[in-house]
Short mmCIF file of C-alpha atoms in Angstrom, two decimals:
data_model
loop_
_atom_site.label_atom_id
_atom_site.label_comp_id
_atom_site.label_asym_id
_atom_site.label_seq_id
_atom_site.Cartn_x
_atom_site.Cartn_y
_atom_site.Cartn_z
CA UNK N 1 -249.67 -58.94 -144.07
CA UNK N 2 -248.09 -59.05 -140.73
CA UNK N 3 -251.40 -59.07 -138.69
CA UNK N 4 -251.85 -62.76 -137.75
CA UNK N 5 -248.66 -63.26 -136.59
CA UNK N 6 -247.58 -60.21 -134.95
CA UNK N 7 -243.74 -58.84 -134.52
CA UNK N 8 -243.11 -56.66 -131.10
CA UNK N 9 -240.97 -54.01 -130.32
CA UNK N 10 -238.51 -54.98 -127.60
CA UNK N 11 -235.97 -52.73 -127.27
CA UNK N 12 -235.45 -48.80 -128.52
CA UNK N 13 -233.05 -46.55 -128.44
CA UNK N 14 -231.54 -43.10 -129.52
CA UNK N 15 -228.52 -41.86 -129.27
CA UNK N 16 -227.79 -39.02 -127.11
CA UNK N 17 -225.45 -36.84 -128.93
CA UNK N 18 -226.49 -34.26 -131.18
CA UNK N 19 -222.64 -33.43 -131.92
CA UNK N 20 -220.52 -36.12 -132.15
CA UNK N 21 -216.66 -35.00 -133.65
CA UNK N 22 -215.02 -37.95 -132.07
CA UNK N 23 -217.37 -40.70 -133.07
CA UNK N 24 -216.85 -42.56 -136.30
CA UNK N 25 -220.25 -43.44 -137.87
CA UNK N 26 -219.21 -47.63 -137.31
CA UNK N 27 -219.13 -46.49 -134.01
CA UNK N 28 -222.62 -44.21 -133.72
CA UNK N 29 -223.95 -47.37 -135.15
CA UNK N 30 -222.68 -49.64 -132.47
CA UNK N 31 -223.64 -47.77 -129.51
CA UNK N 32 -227.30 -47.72 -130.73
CA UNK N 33 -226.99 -51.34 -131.38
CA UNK N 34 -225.66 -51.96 -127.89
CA UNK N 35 -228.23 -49.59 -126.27
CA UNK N 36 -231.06 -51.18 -127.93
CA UNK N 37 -230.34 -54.45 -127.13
CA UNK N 38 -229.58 -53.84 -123.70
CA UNK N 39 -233.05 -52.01 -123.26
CA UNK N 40 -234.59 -55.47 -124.89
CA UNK N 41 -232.54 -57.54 -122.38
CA UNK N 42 -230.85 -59.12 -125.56
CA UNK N 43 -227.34 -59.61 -126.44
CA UNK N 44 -225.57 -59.21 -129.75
CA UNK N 45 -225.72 -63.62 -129.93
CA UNK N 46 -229.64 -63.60 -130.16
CA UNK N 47 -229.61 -61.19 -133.40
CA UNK N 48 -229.86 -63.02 -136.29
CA UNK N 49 -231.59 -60.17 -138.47
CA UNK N 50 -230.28 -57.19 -139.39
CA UNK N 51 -231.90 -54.18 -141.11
CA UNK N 52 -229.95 -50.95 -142.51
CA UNK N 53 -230.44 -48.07 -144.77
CA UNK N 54 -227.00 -48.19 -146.22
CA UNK N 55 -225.67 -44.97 -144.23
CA UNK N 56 -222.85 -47.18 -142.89
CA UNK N 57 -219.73 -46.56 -144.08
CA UNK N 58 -217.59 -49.36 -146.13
CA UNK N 59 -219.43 -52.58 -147.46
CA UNK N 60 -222.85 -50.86 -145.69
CA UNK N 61 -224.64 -53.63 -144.04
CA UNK N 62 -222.00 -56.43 -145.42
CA UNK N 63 -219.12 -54.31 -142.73
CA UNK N 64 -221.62 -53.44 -140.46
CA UNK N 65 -222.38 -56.85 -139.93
CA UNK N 66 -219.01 -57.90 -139.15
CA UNK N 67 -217.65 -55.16 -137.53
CA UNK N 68 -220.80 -55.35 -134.93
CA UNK N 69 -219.76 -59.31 -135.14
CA UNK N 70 -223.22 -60.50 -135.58
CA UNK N 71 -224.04 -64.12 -137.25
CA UNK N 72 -227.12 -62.84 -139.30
CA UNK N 73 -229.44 -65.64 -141.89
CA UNK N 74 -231.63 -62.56 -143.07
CA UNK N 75 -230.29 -58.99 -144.31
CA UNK N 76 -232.35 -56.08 -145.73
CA UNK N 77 -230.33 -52.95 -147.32
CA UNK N 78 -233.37 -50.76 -148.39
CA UNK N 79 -232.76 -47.05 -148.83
CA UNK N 80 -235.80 -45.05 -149.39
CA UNK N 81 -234.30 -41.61 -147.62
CA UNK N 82 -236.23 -40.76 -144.23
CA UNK N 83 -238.79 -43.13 -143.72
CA UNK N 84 -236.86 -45.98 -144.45
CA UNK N 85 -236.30 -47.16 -140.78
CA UNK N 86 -239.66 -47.92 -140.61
CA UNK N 87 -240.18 -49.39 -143.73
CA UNK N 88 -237.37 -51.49 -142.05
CA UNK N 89 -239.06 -52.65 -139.06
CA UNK N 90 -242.15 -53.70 -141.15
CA UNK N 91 -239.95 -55.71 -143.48
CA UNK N 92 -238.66 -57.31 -139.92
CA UNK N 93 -242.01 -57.80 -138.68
CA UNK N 94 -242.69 -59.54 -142.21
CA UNK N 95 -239.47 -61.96 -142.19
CA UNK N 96 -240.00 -63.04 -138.50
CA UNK N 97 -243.18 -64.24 -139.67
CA UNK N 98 -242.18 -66.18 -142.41
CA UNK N 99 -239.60 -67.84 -140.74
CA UNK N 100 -236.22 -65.48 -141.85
CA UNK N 101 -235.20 -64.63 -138.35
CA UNK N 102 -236.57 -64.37 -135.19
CA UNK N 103 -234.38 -61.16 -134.06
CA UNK N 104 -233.79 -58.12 -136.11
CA UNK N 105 -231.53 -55.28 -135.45
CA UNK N 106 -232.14 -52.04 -136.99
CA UNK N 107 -230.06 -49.47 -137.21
CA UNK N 108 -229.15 -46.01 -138.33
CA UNK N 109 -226.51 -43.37 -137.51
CA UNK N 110 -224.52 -40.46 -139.22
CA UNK N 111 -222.39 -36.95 -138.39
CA UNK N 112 -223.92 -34.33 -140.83
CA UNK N 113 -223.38 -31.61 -138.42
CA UNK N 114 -219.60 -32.69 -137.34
CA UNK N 115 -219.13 -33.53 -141.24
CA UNK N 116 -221.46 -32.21 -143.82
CA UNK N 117 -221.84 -33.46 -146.87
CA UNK N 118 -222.04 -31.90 -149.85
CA UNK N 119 -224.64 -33.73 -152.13
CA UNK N 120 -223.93 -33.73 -155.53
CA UNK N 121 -226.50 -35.06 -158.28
CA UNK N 122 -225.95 -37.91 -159.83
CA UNK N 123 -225.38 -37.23 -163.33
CA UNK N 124 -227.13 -40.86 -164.34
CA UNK N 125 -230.37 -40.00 -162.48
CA UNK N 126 -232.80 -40.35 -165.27
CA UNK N 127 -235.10 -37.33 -164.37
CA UNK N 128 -232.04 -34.80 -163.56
CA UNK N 129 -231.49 -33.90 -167.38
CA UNK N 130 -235.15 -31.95 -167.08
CA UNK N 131 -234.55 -30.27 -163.43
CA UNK N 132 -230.72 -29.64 -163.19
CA UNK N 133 -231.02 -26.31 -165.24
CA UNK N 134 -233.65 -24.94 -162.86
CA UNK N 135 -231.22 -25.75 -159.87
CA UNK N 136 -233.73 -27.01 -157.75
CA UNK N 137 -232.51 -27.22 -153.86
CA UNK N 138 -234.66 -29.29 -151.15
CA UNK N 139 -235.16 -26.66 -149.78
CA UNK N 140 -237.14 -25.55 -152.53
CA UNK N 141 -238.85 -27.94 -153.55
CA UNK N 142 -240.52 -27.69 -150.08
CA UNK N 143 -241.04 -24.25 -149.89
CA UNK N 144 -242.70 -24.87 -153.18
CA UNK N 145 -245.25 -27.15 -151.47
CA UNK N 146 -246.15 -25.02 -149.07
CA UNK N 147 -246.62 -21.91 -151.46
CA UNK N 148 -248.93 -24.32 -153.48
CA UNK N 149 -250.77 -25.39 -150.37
CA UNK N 150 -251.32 -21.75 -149.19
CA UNK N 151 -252.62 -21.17 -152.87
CA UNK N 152 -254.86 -23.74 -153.24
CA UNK N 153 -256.15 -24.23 -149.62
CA UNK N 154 -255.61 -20.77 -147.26
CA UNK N 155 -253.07 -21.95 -145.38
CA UNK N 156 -251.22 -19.72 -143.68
CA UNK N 157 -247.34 -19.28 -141.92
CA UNK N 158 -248.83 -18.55 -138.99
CA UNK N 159 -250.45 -22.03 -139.29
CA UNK N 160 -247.51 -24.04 -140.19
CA UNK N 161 -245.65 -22.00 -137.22
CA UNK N 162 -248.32 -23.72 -134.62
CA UNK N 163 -246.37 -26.61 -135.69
CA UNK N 164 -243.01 -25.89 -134.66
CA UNK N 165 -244.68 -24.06 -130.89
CA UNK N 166 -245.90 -27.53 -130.87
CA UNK N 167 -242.55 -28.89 -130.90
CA UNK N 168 -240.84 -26.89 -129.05
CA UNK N 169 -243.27 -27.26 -126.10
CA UNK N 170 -242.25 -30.62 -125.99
CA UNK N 171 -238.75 -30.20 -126.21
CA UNK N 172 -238.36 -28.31 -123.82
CA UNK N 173 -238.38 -31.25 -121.92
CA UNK N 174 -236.00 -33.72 -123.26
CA UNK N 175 -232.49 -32.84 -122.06
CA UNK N 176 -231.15 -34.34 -125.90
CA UNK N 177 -232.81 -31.64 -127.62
CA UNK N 178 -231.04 -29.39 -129.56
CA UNK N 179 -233.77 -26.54 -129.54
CA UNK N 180 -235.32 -26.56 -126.43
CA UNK N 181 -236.81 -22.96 -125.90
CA UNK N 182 -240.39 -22.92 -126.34
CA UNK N 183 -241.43 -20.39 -128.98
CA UNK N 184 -244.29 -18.41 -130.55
CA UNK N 185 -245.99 -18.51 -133.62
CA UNK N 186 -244.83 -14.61 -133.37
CA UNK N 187 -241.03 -16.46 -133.56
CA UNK N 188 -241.64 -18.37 -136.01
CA UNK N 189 -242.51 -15.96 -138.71
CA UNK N 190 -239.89 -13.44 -137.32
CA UNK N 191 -237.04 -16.14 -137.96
CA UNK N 192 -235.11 -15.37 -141.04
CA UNK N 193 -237.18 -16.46 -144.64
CA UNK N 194 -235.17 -18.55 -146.25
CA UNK N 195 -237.18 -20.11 -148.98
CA UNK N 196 -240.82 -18.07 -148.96
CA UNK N 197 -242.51 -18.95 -147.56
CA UNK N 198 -240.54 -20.90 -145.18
CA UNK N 199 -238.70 -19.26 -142.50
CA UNK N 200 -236.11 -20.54 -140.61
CA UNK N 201 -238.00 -21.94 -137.89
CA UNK N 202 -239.79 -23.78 -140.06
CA UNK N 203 -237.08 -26.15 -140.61
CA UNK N 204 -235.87 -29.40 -138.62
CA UNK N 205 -231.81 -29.39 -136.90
CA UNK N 206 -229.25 -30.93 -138.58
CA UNK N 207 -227.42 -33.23 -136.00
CA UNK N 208 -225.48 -36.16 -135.42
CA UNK N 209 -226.65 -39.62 -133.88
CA UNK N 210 -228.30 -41.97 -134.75
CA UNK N 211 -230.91 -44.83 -133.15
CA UNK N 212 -231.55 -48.85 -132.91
CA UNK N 213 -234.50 -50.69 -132.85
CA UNK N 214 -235.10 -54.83 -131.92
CA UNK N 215 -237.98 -56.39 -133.24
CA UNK N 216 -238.33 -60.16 -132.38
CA UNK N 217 -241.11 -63.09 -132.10
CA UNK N 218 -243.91 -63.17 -130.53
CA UNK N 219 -242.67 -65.93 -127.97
CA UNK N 220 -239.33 -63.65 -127.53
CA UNK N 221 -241.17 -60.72 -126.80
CA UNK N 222 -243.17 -62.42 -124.21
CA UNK N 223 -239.92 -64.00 -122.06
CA UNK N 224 -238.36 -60.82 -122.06
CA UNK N 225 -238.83 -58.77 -119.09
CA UNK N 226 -240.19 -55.36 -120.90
CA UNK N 227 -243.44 -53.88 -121.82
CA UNK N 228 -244.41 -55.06 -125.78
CA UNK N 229 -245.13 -53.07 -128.87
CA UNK N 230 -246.86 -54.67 -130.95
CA UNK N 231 -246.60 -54.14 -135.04
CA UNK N 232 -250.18 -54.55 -135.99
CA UNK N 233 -250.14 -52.64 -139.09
CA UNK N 234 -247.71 -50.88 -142.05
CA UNK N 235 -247.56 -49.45 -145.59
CA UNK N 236 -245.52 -48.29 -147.97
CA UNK N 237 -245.89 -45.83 -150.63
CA UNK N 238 -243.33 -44.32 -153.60
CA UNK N 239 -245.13 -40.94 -155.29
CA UNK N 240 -243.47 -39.27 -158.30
CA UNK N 241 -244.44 -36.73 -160.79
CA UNK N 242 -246.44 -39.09 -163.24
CA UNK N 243 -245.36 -38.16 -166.07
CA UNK N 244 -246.23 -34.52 -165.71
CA UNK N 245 -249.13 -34.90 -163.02
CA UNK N 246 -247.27 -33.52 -160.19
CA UNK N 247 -248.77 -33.32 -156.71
CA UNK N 248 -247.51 -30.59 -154.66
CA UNK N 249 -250.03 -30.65 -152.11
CA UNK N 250 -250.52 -34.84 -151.89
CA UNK N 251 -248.22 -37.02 -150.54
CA UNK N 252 -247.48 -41.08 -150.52
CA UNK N 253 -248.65 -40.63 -147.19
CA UNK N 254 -252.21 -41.39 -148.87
CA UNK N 255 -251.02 -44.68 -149.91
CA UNK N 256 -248.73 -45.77 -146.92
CA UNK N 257 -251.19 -44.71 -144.51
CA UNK N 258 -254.21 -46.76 -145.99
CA UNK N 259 -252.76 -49.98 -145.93
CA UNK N 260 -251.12 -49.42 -142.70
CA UNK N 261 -254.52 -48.57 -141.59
CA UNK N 262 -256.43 -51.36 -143.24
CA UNK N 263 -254.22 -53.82 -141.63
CA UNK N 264 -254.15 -52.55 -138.24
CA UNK N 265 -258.27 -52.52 -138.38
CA UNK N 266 -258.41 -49.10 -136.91
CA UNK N 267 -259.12 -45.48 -138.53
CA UNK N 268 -257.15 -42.06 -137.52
CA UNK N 269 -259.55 -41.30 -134.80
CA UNK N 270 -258.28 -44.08 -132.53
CA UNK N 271 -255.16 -43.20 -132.62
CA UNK N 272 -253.96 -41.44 -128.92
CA UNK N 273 -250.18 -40.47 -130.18
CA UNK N 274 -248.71 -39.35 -133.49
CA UNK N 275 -245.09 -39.36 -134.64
CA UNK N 276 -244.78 -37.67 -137.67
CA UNK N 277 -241.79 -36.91 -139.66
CA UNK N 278 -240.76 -33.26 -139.49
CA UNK N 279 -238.17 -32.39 -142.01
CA UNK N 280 -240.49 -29.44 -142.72
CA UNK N 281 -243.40 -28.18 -141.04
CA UNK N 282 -245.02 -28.54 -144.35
CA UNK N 283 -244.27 -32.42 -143.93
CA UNK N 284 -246.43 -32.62 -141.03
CA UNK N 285 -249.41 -30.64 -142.65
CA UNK N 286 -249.78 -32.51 -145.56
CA UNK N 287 -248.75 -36.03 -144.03
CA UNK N 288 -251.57 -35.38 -141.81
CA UNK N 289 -253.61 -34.85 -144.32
CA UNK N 290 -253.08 -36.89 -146.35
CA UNK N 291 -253.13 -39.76 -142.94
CA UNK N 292 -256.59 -39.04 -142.96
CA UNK N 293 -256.05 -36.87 -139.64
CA UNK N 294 -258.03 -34.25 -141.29
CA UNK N 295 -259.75 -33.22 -144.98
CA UNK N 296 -257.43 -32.40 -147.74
CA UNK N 297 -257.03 -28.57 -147.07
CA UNK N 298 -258.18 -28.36 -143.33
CA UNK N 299 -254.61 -29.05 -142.10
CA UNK N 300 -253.83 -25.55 -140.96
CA UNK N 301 -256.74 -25.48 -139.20
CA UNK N 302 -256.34 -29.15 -137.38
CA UNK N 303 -252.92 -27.91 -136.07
CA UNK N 304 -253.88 -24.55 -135.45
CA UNK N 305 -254.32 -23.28 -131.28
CA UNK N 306 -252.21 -25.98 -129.96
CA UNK N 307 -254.17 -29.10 -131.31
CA UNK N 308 -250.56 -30.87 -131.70
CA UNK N 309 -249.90 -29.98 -127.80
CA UNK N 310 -250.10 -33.02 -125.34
CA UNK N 311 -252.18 -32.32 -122.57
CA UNK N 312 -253.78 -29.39 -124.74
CA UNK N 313 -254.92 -30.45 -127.63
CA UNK N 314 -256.51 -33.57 -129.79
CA UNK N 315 -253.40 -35.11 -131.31
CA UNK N 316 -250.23 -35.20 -130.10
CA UNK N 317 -247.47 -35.29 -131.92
CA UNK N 318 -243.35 -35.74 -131.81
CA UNK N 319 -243.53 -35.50 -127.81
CA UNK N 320 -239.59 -35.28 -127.87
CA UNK N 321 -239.45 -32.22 -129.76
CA UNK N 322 -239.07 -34.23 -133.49
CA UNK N 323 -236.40 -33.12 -136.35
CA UNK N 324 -237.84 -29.53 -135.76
CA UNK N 325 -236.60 -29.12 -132.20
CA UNK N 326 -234.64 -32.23 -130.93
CA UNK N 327 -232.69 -34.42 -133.45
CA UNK N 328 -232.74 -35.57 -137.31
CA UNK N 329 -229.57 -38.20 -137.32
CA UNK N 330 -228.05 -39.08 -140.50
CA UNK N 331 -230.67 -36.43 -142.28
CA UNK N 332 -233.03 -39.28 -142.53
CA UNK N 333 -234.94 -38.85 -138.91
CA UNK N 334 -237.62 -42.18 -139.71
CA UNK N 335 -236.00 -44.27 -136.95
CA UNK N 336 -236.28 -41.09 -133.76
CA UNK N 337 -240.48 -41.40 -134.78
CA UNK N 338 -240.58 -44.87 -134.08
CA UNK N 339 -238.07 -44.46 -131.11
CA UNK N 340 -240.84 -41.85 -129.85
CA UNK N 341 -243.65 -44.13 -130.63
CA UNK N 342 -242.37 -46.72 -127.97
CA UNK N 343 -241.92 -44.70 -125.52
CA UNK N 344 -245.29 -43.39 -125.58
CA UNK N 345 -246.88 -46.93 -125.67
CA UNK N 346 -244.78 -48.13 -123.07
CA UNK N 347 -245.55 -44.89 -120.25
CA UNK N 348 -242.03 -43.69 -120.89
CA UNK N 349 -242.14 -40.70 -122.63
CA UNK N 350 -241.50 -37.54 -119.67
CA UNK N 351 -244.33 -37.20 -117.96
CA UNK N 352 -245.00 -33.81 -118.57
CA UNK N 353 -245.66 -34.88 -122.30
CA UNK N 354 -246.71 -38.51 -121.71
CA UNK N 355 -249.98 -39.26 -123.22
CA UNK N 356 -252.46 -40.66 -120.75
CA UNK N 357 -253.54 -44.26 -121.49
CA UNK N 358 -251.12 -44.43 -124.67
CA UNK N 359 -252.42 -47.73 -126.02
CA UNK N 360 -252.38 -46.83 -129.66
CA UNK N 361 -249.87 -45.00 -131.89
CA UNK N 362 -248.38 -44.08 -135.63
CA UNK N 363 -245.27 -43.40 -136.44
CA UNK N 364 -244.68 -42.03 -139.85
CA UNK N 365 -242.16 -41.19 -142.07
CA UNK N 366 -240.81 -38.98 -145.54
CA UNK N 367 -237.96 -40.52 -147.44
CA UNK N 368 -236.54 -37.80 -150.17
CA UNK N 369 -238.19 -34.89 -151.90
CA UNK N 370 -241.57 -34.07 -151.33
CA UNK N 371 -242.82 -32.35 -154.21
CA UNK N 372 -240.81 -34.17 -156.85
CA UNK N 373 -240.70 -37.89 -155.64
CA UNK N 374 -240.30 -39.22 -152.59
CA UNK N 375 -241.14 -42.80 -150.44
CA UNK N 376 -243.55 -42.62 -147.49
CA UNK N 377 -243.81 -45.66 -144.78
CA UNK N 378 -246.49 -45.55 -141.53
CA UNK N 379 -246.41 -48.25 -138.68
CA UNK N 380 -249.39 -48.76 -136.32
CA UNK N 381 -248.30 -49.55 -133.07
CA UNK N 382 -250.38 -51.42 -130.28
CA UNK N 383 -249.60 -51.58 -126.67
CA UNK N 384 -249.79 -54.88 -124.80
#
């Protein structure tokens, strides 16, 4: 529980490259650190937290630490793939109040577009002896979700594709993005298939970059000279296939998002602003779902006609364009939907996307493979 003594949000930032060849990763990491704390109106002396998902090279956070020079008494190496930034920033929000630290740094940064990596299984993964024949790629896996949610529900591409038009109707207002033509639902299913019965467009970037977050006390927060996010709620949530019981349309979404929820004392309807993870637009229909945005099933319907549009329709969602349009550093995009979050909450989001009266928002995020298992984490963020 993190509700009676709150953690704020003081300081965000993400990274403006989208291509960075002559960046080292240390480095990606440091200038997020540095623009973070200089939005907080902190220095690198006041950290004494520090939160990572083990994407930094060497020792991870053991040569992050002392290559950013920090003098940390509390460190948290978690890696649960995409959503583990926020899972980071409720683990912060947890140690400030028992005392750990009283300023956490989290970070996360990578260059899979300037260097791609090659994943290769690990041989010692003890699920990989049933699925490595079949050759399974991500990419399929996902596709397979959606197939099954079109089977069992009537969902349609045309559906998810209202999605991605959502996206890129905000993107085409952040400078950063790396997709910032607004397109069609027409587009959308005229882009390339490349797993059916996803199509091209249906998929998020792959960029460099990376992002920082400061969370501090309560008595910080209020000295500092910046508008205050409060953490007033998160969950976590790990779904697998059970033994055989897989879930292609369900998500951990159901569990994160309940707890998060529970804590927060508010329900989906009250929240103004959504950040949802967009690896797919798949993720975003059944992490809505499964949010409690909408019934199991109805999500091509709820994001149908523009209902993900801000200023059009109900919910809005990823106002800087998300991992479909703008940016997915490090291919784990959790810490950009917090980054997003904060804006919102604080009126500095651009205008033409900037929810009115923003005093309540999620941010939500995927970690690994949707479909066979996967982490899920969801904040609920309050404005001061």
């Amino acid at each position: 529980m993190i509700r009676d003594e709150q953690a704020y949000i003081v300081g965000a930032y993400e990274h403006p490259t989208r291509k960075a060849p002559d960046k080292s990763v240390a480095q990606l990491h440091a200038e997020c650190a540095a623009g973070a704390l200089d939005d907080a109106g902190l220095t690198k002396d006041d950290v004494d937290g520090y939160f990572s998902a083990g994407d930094e090279p060497g020792f991870r956070p053991v040569s992050m630490v002392d290559f950013l020079n920090l003098k940390v008494r509390h460190c948290d190496f978690t890696d649960i793939g995409g959503s583990a930034p926020l899972q980071h920033i409720a683990h912060a929000a947890q140690a400030i109040a028992a005392g750990k630290c009283n300023v956490a740094l989290v970070t996360l940064a990578g260059r899979p577009r300037s260097a791609p990596v090659n994943f290769q299984p690990d041989v010692t993964q003890p699920d990989l002896l049933w699925e490595r024949p079949l050759r399974q790629s991500l990419l399929d896996i996902y596709a397979l979700c959606a197939r099954r949610h079109m089977y069992e529900y009537g969902t349609t591409s045309e559906q998810l594709a209202w999605i991605k038009v959502a996206a890129s109707h905000h993107a085409q207002h952040n400078p950063h993005a790396m997709l910032r033509k607004v397109v069609t639902t027409k587009d959308v299913l005229a882009s390339p298939m490349v797993s059916d019965p996803l199509h091209r467009l249906d998929c998020c970037v792959i960029s460099d970059g990376g992002g920082a977050v400061v969370v501090t006390r309560p008595e910080i927060a209020k000295s500092l000279m910046r508008p205050r996010v409060k953490v007033i709620g998160s969950g976590e949530g790990i779904q697998g296939q059970s033994a055989g019981a897989v879930e292609l349309t369900a998500s951990a979404a159901r569990q994160s998002g309940a707890v998060a929820f529970a804590e927060a004392g508010v329900k989906p309807s009250d929240i103004r602003y959504a950040s949802i993870y967009d690896s797919f637009t798949i993720t975003v229909l059944i992490a809505l779902e499964d949010l409690g945005f909408c019934e199991k099933g109805q999500g091509g319907r709820f994001v149908a006609d523009g209902n993900l549009i801000s200023g059009v329709g109900g919910l809005p969602f990823n106002t800087d364009g998300g991992g479909l349009c703008s940016n997915h550093p490090a291919m784990r995009g959790g810490i950009t939907k917090v980054i997003e979050a904060v804006r919102q909450l604080r009126g500095e989001a651009h205008p033409a996307v900037q929810v009115k009266d923003c005093a309540l928002a999620l941010a939500h995020g995927t970690g690994w493979l949707m479909g066979t298992r996967h982490s899920s984490a969801t904040l609920i963020l309050e404005r001061e």
